[in-house]
Amino acid sequence: MVLFLKEPCGIFCVFLTYICVLYADYCMINHVVIPTLSNSFWGLSNVLIFNILILLLVVSHFQATTSDPGRVPLPCTSLDFSDMHQAASQVKDENKWTVCSRCETYRPPRAHHCRICRRCIRKMDHHCPWINNCVGERNQKYFVLFLIYTGLTSIHAIVLSSVSLSLPCIDCSEKYAFKTRQFFVISLILEGLLFGLFVMVILCDQFSSICNDTTAVEYVQKKGSQRNKASRNELLMEVFGKGPLYMWFLPCFAPEYSSKYDMDTSFIM
Ligand SMILES: [Zn+2]
Ligand SMILES: [Zn+2]
């Protein structure tokens, strides 16, 4: 199911992300590679590597933006709230399910209500305007891959742009060589530094949250995971899937999720 929230700040951030990606690709091809490396094998290889990274970045971003982060389904019929509270307290002891007063539904353990999505999200980490979606149980893999590929694209852009500044310009007029080229190359380095550092910080946060089995929401609420201690590998497999390692890095395979808390709402009836 393809989702897209109609939220102005999120739509602006998604639009800005694609503009920045297009600008970086334009600078890399037209002002880094063509003026200095167009006659060499390295030029072609670098354009290829840069565009593969951009493709992976864009697919990860698209998947993170349009995937269901783990929305808790709404009940088909409205429920009597007084009964809900009674039933919830009975269920709470055994399974730690709770009631969301805003969605008027039951939600599984570790689900939280997002005010922007206006829904409860399973294992919600945070709402990210850059993907205009929540980061939750079902799209965290895509979000982490988006950060990884943005980081790698930034590193590649910074290194190659810095090297190209020290190379002579092939067939460039003096005016182009000293003004236009430097403007685009330096702006690409600054863009790489800005986004590179930004995603590195969030990436460290994401891995710490995955390995400690505590989402950002739970960290703020000072709730640790109430599950039995799982190994780091098991926690990573929950996010990236149980398949071989190379599939962890491909943004086209959704991991299989535990159906432990799939909406078994039979007890509501
Ligand atoms: Zn809710
Ligand atoms: Zn949200």
PDB file of C-alpha atoms and ligand atoms in Angstrom:
ATOM      1  CA  MET A   1       0.000   0.000   0.000  1.00  0.00           C
ATOM      2  CA  VAL A   2       1.413   3.398  -1.007  1.00  0.00           C
ATOM      3  CA  LEU A   3       0.970   6.121   1.571  1.00  0.00           C
ATOM      4  CA  PHE A   4       1.666   9.821   1.326  1.00  0.00           C
ATOM      5  CA  LEU A   5       0.764  12.243   4.094  1.00  0.00           C
ATOM      6  CA  LYS A   6      -0.683  15.607   3.085  1.00  0.00           C
ATOM      7  CA  GLU A   7       1.414  17.515   5.603  1.00  0.00           C
ATOM      8  CA  PRO A   8       2.907  20.826   4.293  1.00  0.00           C
ATOM      9  CA  CYS A   9       6.221  20.722   6.244  1.00  0.00           C
ATOM     10  CA  GLY A  10       6.795  17.067   5.257  1.00  0.00           C
ATOM     11  CA  ILE A  11       5.938  17.691   1.582  1.00  0.00           C
ATOM     12  CA  PHE A  12       8.380  20.666   1.537  1.00  0.00           C
ATOM     13  CA  CYS A  13      11.181  18.547   3.099  1.00  0.00           C
ATOM     14  CA  VAL A  14      10.616  15.672   0.615  1.00  0.00           C
ATOM     15  CA  PHE A  15      10.659  18.161  -2.285  1.00  0.00           C
ATOM     16  CA  LEU A  16      13.840  19.788  -0.908  1.00  0.00           C
ATOM     17  CA  THR A  17      15.506  16.357  -0.590  1.00  0.00           C
ATOM     18  CA  TYR A  18      14.968  15.613  -4.303  1.00  0.00           C
ATOM     19  CA  ILE A  19      16.107  19.134  -5.321  1.00  0.00           C
ATOM     20  CA  CYS A  20      19.338  18.675  -3.296  1.00  0.00           C
ATOM     21  CA  VAL A  21      19.936  15.241  -4.882  1.00  0.00           C
ATOM     22  CA  LEU A  22      19.414  16.623  -8.413  1.00  0.00           C
ATOM     23  CA  TYR A  23      21.684  19.604  -7.675  1.00  0.00           C
ATOM     24  CA  ALA A  24      24.452  17.306  -6.348  1.00  0.00           C
ATOM     25  CA  ASP A  25      24.235  15.094  -9.447  1.00  0.00           C
ATOM     26  CA  TYR A  26      24.287  18.137 -11.753  1.00  0.00           C
ATOM     27  CA  CYS A  27      27.386  19.587  -9.980  1.00  0.00           C
ATOM     28  CA  MET A  28      29.164  16.225  -9.948  1.00  0.00           C
ATOM     29  CA  ILE A  29      28.703  15.546 -13.675  1.00  0.00           C
ATOM     30  CA  ASN A  30      28.952  19.056 -15.136  1.00  0.00           C
ATOM     31  CA  HIS A  31      31.423  20.785 -12.829  1.00  0.00           C
ATOM     32  CA  VAL A  32      33.510  18.033 -11.207  1.00  0.00           C
ATOM     33  CA  VAL A  33      33.892  15.174 -13.701  1.00  0.00           C
ATOM     34  CA  ILE A  34      33.475  16.774 -17.176  1.00  0.00           C
ATOM     35  CA  PRO A  35      35.956  19.698 -16.636  1.00  0.00           C
ATOM     36  CA  THR A  36      38.698  17.575 -15.036  1.00  0.00           C
ATOM     37  CA  LEU A  37      38.226  13.837 -15.606  1.00  0.00           C
ATOM     38  CA  SER A  38      36.303  13.565 -18.885  1.00  0.00           C
ATOM     39  CA  ASN A  39      39.261  11.964 -20.705  1.00  0.00           C
ATOM     40  CA  SER A  40      39.905   9.273 -18.135  1.00  0.00           C
ATOM     41  CA  PHE A  41      38.434   5.938 -17.082  1.00  0.00           C
ATOM     42  CA  TRP A  42      38.165   7.339 -13.538  1.00  0.00           C
ATOM     43  CA  GLY A  43      35.714   9.974 -14.688  1.00  0.00           C
ATOM     44  CA  LEU A  44      33.271   7.400 -16.075  1.00  0.00           C
ATOM     45  CA  SER A  45      33.718   5.063 -13.076  1.00  0.00           C
ATOM     46  CA  ASN A  46      33.046   7.871 -10.619  1.00  0.00           C
ATOM     47  CA  VAL A  47      29.922   9.032 -12.456  1.00  0.00           C
ATOM     48  CA  LEU A  48      28.691   5.422 -12.412  1.00  0.00           C
ATOM     49  CA  ILE A  49      29.419   4.893  -8.685  1.00  0.00           C
ATOM     50  CA  PHE A  50      27.880   8.272  -7.759  1.00  0.00           C
ATOM     51  CA  ASN A  51      24.692   7.558  -9.710  1.00  0.00           C
ATOM     52  CA  ILE A  52      24.334   4.021  -8.282  1.00  0.00           C
ATOM     53  CA  LEU A  53      24.581   5.535  -4.767  1.00  0.00           C
ATOM     54  CA  ILE A  54      21.996   8.161  -5.721  1.00  0.00           C
ATOM     55  CA  LEU A  55      19.669   5.482  -7.120  1.00  0.00           C
ATOM     56  CA  LEU A  56      19.902   3.478  -3.864  1.00  0.00           C
ATOM     57  CA  LEU A  57      19.369   6.689  -1.856  1.00  0.00           C
ATOM     58  CA  VAL A  58      16.274   7.660  -3.859  1.00  0.00           C
ATOM     59  CA  VAL A  59      14.732   4.150  -3.748  1.00  0.00           C
ATOM     60  CA  SER A  60      15.334   3.920   0.048  1.00  0.00           C
ATOM     61  CA  HIS A  61      13.816   7.365   0.521  1.00  0.00           C
ATOM     62  CA  PHE A  62      10.800   6.549  -1.657  1.00  0.00           C
ATOM     63  CA  GLN A  63      10.206   3.290   0.231  1.00  0.00           C
ATOM     64  CA  ALA A  64      10.565   4.997   3.641  1.00  0.00           C
ATOM     65  CA  THR A  65       8.148   7.750   2.540  1.00  0.00           C
ATOM     66  CA  THR A  66       5.455   5.580   1.002  1.00  0.00           C
ATOM     67  CA  SER A  67       5.595   2.424   3.158  1.00  0.00           C
ATOM     68  CA  ASP A  68       3.283   1.735   6.039  1.00  0.00           C
ATOM     69  CA  PRO A  69       5.446   2.315   9.154  1.00  0.00           C
ATOM     70  CA  GLY A  70       3.190  -0.084  11.098  1.00  0.00           C
ATOM     71  CA  ARG A  71      -0.131   1.708  11.505  1.00  0.00           C
ATOM     72  CA  VAL A  72      -2.429   0.085  14.004  1.00  0.00           C
ATOM     73  CA  PRO A  73      -5.720  -0.587  12.157  1.00  0.00           C
ATOM     74  CA  LEU A  74      -8.773   1.321  13.284  1.00  0.00           C
ATOM     75  CA  PRO A  75     -11.775  -0.719  14.396  1.00  0.00           C
ATOM     76  CA  CYS A  76     -14.491  -1.180  11.746  1.00  0.00           C
ATOM     77  CA  THR A  77     -17.192  -0.135  14.144  1.00  0.00           C
ATOM     78  CA  SER A  78     -16.904   2.429  16.922  1.00  0.00           C
ATOM     79  CA  LEU A  79     -16.389   0.852  20.287  1.00  0.00           C
ATOM     80  CA  ASP A  80     -17.967   1.673  23.590  1.00  0.00           C
ATOM     81  CA  PHE A  81     -15.223   3.466  25.481  1.00  0.00           C
ATOM     82  CA  SER A  82     -16.205   2.370  28.963  1.00  0.00           C
ATOM     83  CA  ASP A  83     -15.967  -1.255  27.879  1.00  0.00           C
ATOM     84  CA  MET A  84     -12.664  -0.529  26.163  1.00  0.00           C
ATOM     85  CA  HIS A  85     -11.081   0.661  29.398  1.00  0.00           C
ATOM     86  CA  GLN A  86     -12.396  -2.356  31.260  1.00  0.00           C
ATOM     87  CA  ALA A  87     -11.234  -4.796  28.594  1.00  0.00           C
ATOM     88  CA  ALA A  88      -7.900  -3.013  28.263  1.00  0.00           C
ATOM     89  CA  SER A  89      -7.115  -3.390  31.932  1.00  0.00           C
ATOM     90  CA  GLN A  90      -7.859  -7.109  31.671  1.00  0.00           C
ATOM     91  CA  VAL A  91      -5.669  -7.494  28.613  1.00  0.00           C
ATOM     92  CA  LYS A  92      -2.948  -5.192  29.938  1.00  0.00           C
ATOM     93  CA  ASP A  93      -1.798  -7.610  32.642  1.00  0.00           C
ATOM     94  CA  GLU A  94      -1.248 -10.410  30.199  1.00  0.00           C
ATOM     95  CA  ASN A  95      -0.114  -8.809  26.956  1.00  0.00           C
ATOM     96  CA  LYS A  96       0.457  -5.153  27.838  1.00  0.00           C
ATOM     97  CA  TRP A  97      -1.940  -3.972  25.158  1.00  0.00           C
ATOM     98  CA  THR A  98      -3.251  -0.481  25.765  1.00  0.00           C
ATOM     99  CA  VAL A  99      -6.102   1.704  24.529  1.00  0.00           C
ATOM    100  CA  CYS A 100      -5.488   4.857  22.459  1.00  0.00           C
ATOM    101  CA  SER A 101      -8.124   7.410  23.355  1.00  0.00           C
ATOM    102  CA  ARG A 102      -7.478   9.381  20.142  1.00  0.00           C
ATOM    103  CA  CYS A 103      -7.739   6.440  17.709  1.00  0.00           C
ATOM    104  CA  GLU A 104     -10.316   4.777  19.966  1.00  0.00           C
ATOM    105  CA  THR A 105      -8.708   1.424  19.400  1.00  0.00           C
ATOM    106  CA  TYR A 106      -6.530  -1.176  21.065  1.00  0.00           C
ATOM    107  CA  ARG A 107      -2.845  -1.040  20.321  1.00  0.00           C
ATOM    108  CA  PRO A 108      -0.112  -3.643  20.828  1.00  0.00           C
ATOM    109  CA  PRO A 109       2.838  -3.158  23.181  1.00  0.00           C
ATOM    110  CA  ARG A 110       5.364  -0.478  22.060  1.00  0.00           C
ATOM    111  CA  ALA A 111       2.842   1.248  19.742  1.00  0.00           C
ATOM    112  CA  HIS A 112       2.553   5.022  20.196  1.00  0.00           C
ATOM    113  CA  HIS A 113       0.228   7.660  18.857  1.00  0.00           C
ATOM    114  CA  CYS A 114       1.702  10.089  16.296  1.00  0.00           C
ATOM    115  CA  ARG A 115      -0.070  13.443  16.282  1.00  0.00           C
ATOM    116  CA  ILE A 116       1.068  14.195  12.703  1.00  0.00           C
ATOM    117  CA  CYS A 117       0.028  10.821  11.211  1.00  0.00           C
ATOM    118  CA  ARG A 118      -3.019  10.844  13.532  1.00  0.00           C
ATOM    119  CA  ARG A 119      -2.572   7.117  14.050  1.00  0.00           C
ATOM    120  CA  CYS A 120      -0.916   4.724  16.436  1.00  0.00           C
ATOM    121  CA  ILE A 121       2.323   3.355  14.974  1.00  0.00           C
ATOM    122  CA  ARG A 122       3.839   0.043  16.022  1.00  0.00           C
ATOM    123  CA  LYS A 123       7.297   0.441  17.604  1.00  0.00           C
ATOM    124  CA  MET A 124       7.258   4.132  16.669  1.00  0.00           C
ATOM    125  CA  ASP A 125      10.710   5.738  16.783  1.00  0.00           C
ATOM    126  CA  HIS A 126       9.939   9.298  15.694  1.00  0.00           C
ATOM    127  CA  HIS A 127       8.087  11.248  13.004  1.00  0.00           C
ATOM    128  CA  CYS A 128      10.600  12.391  10.373  1.00  0.00           C
ATOM    129  CA  PRO A 129       9.685  15.386   8.148  1.00  0.00           C
ATOM    130  CA  TRP A 130      12.456  14.395   5.664  1.00  0.00           C
ATOM    131  CA  ILE A 131      10.504  11.265   4.753  1.00  0.00           C
ATOM    132  CA  ASN A 132       7.109  12.839   5.595  1.00  0.00           C
ATOM    133  CA  ASN A 133       6.324   9.681   7.552  1.00  0.00           C
ATOM    134  CA  CYS A 134       6.814   8.021  10.890  1.00  0.00           C
ATOM    135  CA  VAL A 135       9.800   5.755  11.435  1.00  0.00           C
ATOM    136  CA  GLY A 136       8.288   2.576  12.849  1.00  0.00           C
ATOM    137  CA  GLU A 137       8.518  -1.193  12.866  1.00  0.00           C
ATOM    138  CA  ARG A 138       7.892  -1.648   9.157  1.00  0.00           C
ATOM    139  CA  ASN A 139       9.949   1.097   7.502  1.00  0.00           C
ATOM    140  CA  GLN A 140      12.943   1.537   9.797  1.00  0.00           C
ATOM    141  CA  LYS A 141      15.101  -0.535   7.415  1.00  0.00           C
ATOM    142  CA  TYR A 142      14.368   1.880   4.543  1.00  0.00           C
ATOM    143  CA  PHE A 143      15.010   4.906   6.766  1.00  0.00           C
ATOM    144  CA  VAL A 144      18.388   3.549   7.952  1.00  0.00           C
ATOM    145  CA  LEU A 145      19.361   2.664   4.345  1.00  0.00           C
ATOM    146  CA  PHE A 146      18.404   6.192   3.252  1.00  0.00           C
ATOM    147  CA  LEU A 147      20.793   7.563   5.911  1.00  0.00           C
ATOM    148  CA  ILE A 148      23.589   5.147   4.924  1.00  0.00           C
ATOM    149  CA  TYR A 149      23.351   5.966   1.192  1.00  0.00           C
ATOM    150  CA  THR A 150      23.084   9.722   1.871  1.00  0.00           C
ATOM    151  CA  GLY A 151      26.237   9.448   4.017  1.00  0.00           C
ATOM    152  CA  LEU A 152      28.123   7.478   1.329  1.00  0.00           C
ATOM    153  CA  THR A 153      26.983   9.866  -1.446  1.00  0.00           C
ATOM    154  CA  SER A 154      28.158  12.832   0.664  1.00  0.00           C
ATOM    155  CA  ILE A 155      31.581  11.268   1.335  1.00  0.00           C
ATOM    156  CA  HIS A 156      32.023  10.474  -2.370  1.00  0.00           C
ATOM    157  CA  ALA A 157      31.012  14.022  -3.375  1.00  0.00           C
ATOM    158  CA  ILE A 158      33.361  15.652  -0.810  1.00  0.00           C
ATOM    159  CA  VAL A 159      36.394  13.516  -1.736  1.00  0.00           C
ATOM    160  CA  LEU A 160      36.000  13.752  -5.524  1.00  0.00           C
ATOM    161  CA  SER A 161      35.187  17.488  -5.472  1.00  0.00           C
ATOM    162  CA  SER A 162      38.227  18.224  -3.279  1.00  0.00           C
ATOM    163  CA  VAL A 163      40.491  16.201  -5.604  1.00  0.00           C
ATOM    164  CA  SER A 164      39.034  17.887  -8.718  1.00  0.00           C
ATOM    165  CA  LEU A 165      39.871  21.356  -7.373  1.00  0.00           C
ATOM    166  CA  SER A 166      43.573  20.479  -7.514  1.00  0.00           C
ATOM    167  CA  LEU A 167      43.335  19.149 -11.124  1.00  0.00           C
ATOM    168  CA  PRO A 168      43.711  21.372 -14.188  1.00  0.00           C
ATOM    169  CA  CYS A 169      40.546  22.096 -16.136  1.00  0.00           C
ATOM    170  CA  ILE A 170      40.435  20.461 -19.600  1.00  0.00           C
ATOM    171  CA  ASP A 171      39.445  22.880 -22.396  1.00  0.00           C
ATOM    172  CA  CYS A 172      38.081  25.467 -19.971  1.00  0.00           C
ATOM    173  CA  SER A 173      38.026  29.165 -20.628  1.00  0.00           C
ATOM    174  CA  GLU A 174      39.832  31.114 -17.907  1.00  0.00           C
ATOM    175  CA  LYS A 175      36.614  32.762 -16.758  1.00  0.00           C
ATOM    176  CA  TYR A 176      34.844  29.402 -16.300  1.00  0.00           C
ATOM    177  CA  ALA A 177      37.796  27.776 -14.589  1.00  0.00           C
ATOM    178  CA  PHE A 178      38.127  30.383 -11.869  1.00  0.00           C
ATOM    179  CA  LYS A 179      34.560  31.408 -11.194  1.00  0.00           C
ATOM    180  CA  THR A 180      31.729  29.105 -12.238  1.00  0.00           C
ATOM    181  CA  ARG A 181      33.569  25.836 -11.602  1.00  0.00           C
ATOM    182  CA  GLN A 182      34.777  26.818  -8.153  1.00  0.00           C
ATOM    183  CA  PHE A 183      31.340  28.071  -7.147  1.00  0.00           C
ATOM    184  CA  PHE A 184      29.628  24.763  -8.037  1.00  0.00           C
ATOM    185  CA  VAL A 185      32.393  22.527  -6.681  1.00  0.00           C
ATOM    186  CA  ILE A 186      32.610  24.381  -3.335  1.00  0.00           C
ATOM    187  CA  SER A 187      28.812  24.443  -3.000  1.00  0.00           C
ATOM    188  CA  LEU A 188      28.808  20.655  -3.586  1.00  0.00           C
ATOM    189  CA  ILE A 189      31.455  20.170  -0.849  1.00  0.00           C
ATOM    190  CA  LEU A 190      29.391  22.311   1.558  1.00  0.00           C
ATOM    191  CA  GLU A 191      26.198  20.393   0.703  1.00  0.00           C
ATOM    192  CA  GLY A 192      28.051  17.098   1.271  1.00  0.00           C
ATOM    193  CA  LEU A 193      29.410  18.304   4.634  1.00  0.00           C
ATOM    194  CA  LEU A 194      26.006  19.557   5.785  1.00  0.00           C
ATOM    195  CA  PHE A 195      24.019  16.440   4.864  1.00  0.00           C
ATOM    196  CA  GLY A 196      26.896  14.038   5.614  1.00  0.00           C
ATOM    197  CA  LEU A 197      27.304  15.244   9.210  1.00  0.00           C
ATOM    198  CA  PHE A 198      23.539  15.443   9.725  1.00  0.00           C
ATOM    199  CA  VAL A 199      22.885  11.846   8.621  1.00  0.00           C
ATOM    200  CA  MET A 200      25.932  10.499  10.541  1.00  0.00           C
ATOM    201  CA  VAL A 201      24.491  11.852  13.803  1.00  0.00           C
ATOM    202  CA  ILE A 202      21.024  10.364  13.104  1.00  0.00           C
ATOM    203  CA  LEU A 203      22.577   7.084  11.926  1.00  0.00           C
ATOM    204  CA  CYS A 204      24.540   6.691  15.204  1.00  0.00           C
ATOM    205  CA  ASP A 205      21.296   7.388  17.061  1.00  0.00           C
ATOM    206  CA  GLN A 206      19.400   4.786  15.008  1.00  0.00           C
ATOM    207  CA  PHE A 207      21.996   2.040  15.575  1.00  0.00           C
ATOM    208  CA  SER A 208      22.153   2.824  19.283  1.00  0.00           C
ATOM    209  CA  SER A 209      18.343   2.655  19.463  1.00  0.00           C
ATOM    210  CA  ILE A 210      18.253  -0.670  17.528  1.00  0.00           C
ATOM    211  CA  CYS A 211      21.060  -2.284  19.561  1.00  0.00           C
ATOM    212  CA  ASN A 212      19.615  -1.094  22.893  1.00  0.00           C
ATOM    213  CA  ASP A 213      16.121  -2.145  21.784  1.00  0.00           C
ATOM    214  CA  THR A 214      14.761   1.238  22.878  1.00  0.00           C
ATOM    215  CA  THR A 215      12.999   3.548  20.422  1.00  0.00           C
ATOM    216  CA  ALA A 216      13.436   7.332  20.612  1.00  0.00           C
ATOM    217  CA  VAL A 217       9.890   7.605  22.050  1.00  0.00           C
ATOM    218  CA  GLU A 218      10.708   5.055  24.778  1.00  0.00           C
ATOM    219  CA  TYR A 219      14.006   6.821  25.503  1.00  0.00           C
ATOM    220  CA  VAL A 220      12.184  10.135  26.065  1.00  0.00           C
ATOM    221  CA  GLN A 221       9.593   8.368  28.219  1.00  0.00           C
ATOM    222  CA  LYS A 222      12.490   6.638  30.052  1.00  0.00           C
ATOM    223  CA  LYS A 223      11.038   3.211  29.258  1.00  0.00           C
ATOM    224  CA  GLY A 224      13.512   0.494  28.389  1.00  0.00           C
ATOM    225  CA  SER A 225      12.486  -2.522  26.385  1.00  0.00           C
ATOM    226  CA  GLN A 226      10.448  -4.872  28.518  1.00  0.00           C
ATOM    227  CA  ARG A 227      11.388  -7.917  26.491  1.00  0.00           C
ATOM    228  CA  ASN A 228      13.891 -10.557  27.380  1.00  0.00           C
ATOM    229  CA  LYS A 229      17.384  -9.552  26.358  1.00  0.00           C
ATOM    230  CA  ALA A 230      17.877 -10.307  22.656  1.00  0.00           C
ATOM    231  CA  SER A 231      21.321 -10.482  21.047  1.00  0.00           C
ATOM    232  CA  ARG A 232      22.511  -7.605  18.865  1.00  0.00           C
ATOM    233  CA  ASN A 233      22.259  -9.810  15.787  1.00  0.00           C
ATOM    234  CA  GLU A 234      18.639 -10.722  16.575  1.00  0.00           C
ATOM    235  CA  LEU A 235      17.793  -7.037  17.067  1.00  0.00           C
ATOM    236  CA  LEU A 236      19.423  -6.106  13.741  1.00  0.00           C
ATOM    237  CA  MET A 237      17.583  -8.967  12.001  1.00  0.00           C
ATOM    238  CA  GLU A 238      14.286  -7.604  13.335  1.00  0.00           C
ATOM    239  CA  VAL A 239      14.955  -4.391  11.415  1.00  0.00           C
ATOM    240  CA  PHE A 240      16.843  -5.608   8.332  1.00  0.00           C
ATOM    241  CA  GLY A 241      15.288  -9.053   7.884  1.00  0.00           C
ATOM    242  CA  LYS A 242      16.467 -12.629   8.304  1.00  0.00           C
ATOM    243  CA  GLY A 243      17.821 -12.978   4.759  1.00  0.00           C
ATOM    244  CA  PRO A 244      21.508 -12.982   3.731  1.00  0.00           C
ATOM    245  CA  LEU A 245      23.616  -9.917   4.602  1.00  0.00           C
ATOM    246  CA  TYR A 246      23.530  -8.398   1.072  1.00  0.00           C
ATOM    247  CA  MET A 247      19.734  -8.199   1.287  1.00  0.00           C
ATOM    248  CA  TRP A 248      20.034  -5.959   4.349  1.00  0.00           C
ATOM    249  CA  PHE A 249      21.481  -3.277   2.060  1.00  0.00           C
ATOM    250  CA  LEU A 250      18.932  -3.565  -0.748  1.00  0.00           C
ATOM    251  CA  PRO A 251      15.985  -1.187  -0.365  1.00  0.00           C
ATOM    252  CA  CYS A 252      13.683  -3.421  -2.429  1.00  0.00           C
ATOM    253  CA  PHE A 253      13.036  -6.286  -0.006  1.00  0.00           C
ATOM    254  CA  ALA A 254      10.793  -5.686   2.974  1.00  0.00           C
ATOM    255  CA  PRO A 255      11.889  -7.726   5.981  1.00  0.00           C
ATOM    256  CA  GLU A 256       9.463 -10.283   7.342  1.00  0.00           C
ATOM    257  CA  TYR A 257       7.926  -9.037  10.535  1.00  0.00           C
ATOM    258  CA  SER A 258       6.933 -11.010  13.529  1.00  0.00           C
ATOM    259  CA  SER A 259       3.203 -11.601  13.515  1.00  0.00           C
ATOM    260  CA  LYS A 260       3.210 -11.817  17.305  1.00  0.00           C
ATOM    261  CA  TYR A 261       1.248  -8.599  17.605  1.00  0.00           C
ATOM    262  CA  ASP A 262      -0.638  -8.770  14.321  1.00  0.00           C
ATOM    263  CA  MET A 263      -4.036  -7.415  14.889  1.00  0.00           C
ATOM    264  CA  ASP A 264      -5.630 -10.220  16.750  1.00  0.00           C
ATOM    265  CA  THR A 265      -8.573  -8.190  17.888  1.00  0.00           C
ATOM    266  CA  SER A 266     -10.773 -11.183  18.577  1.00  0.00           C
ATOM    267  CA  PHE A 267     -10.718 -10.380  22.261  1.00  0.00           C
ATOM    268  CA  ILE A 268     -12.439  -7.041  21.579  1.00  0.00           C
ATOM    269  CA  MET A 269     -15.580  -8.767  20.324  1.00  0.00           C
TER     270      MET A 269
HETATM  271 ZN    ZN B   1      -3.629   6.467  18.456  1.00  0.00          ZN
HETATM  272 ZN    ZN B   2       3.924  10.154  12.261  1.00  0.00          ZN
END
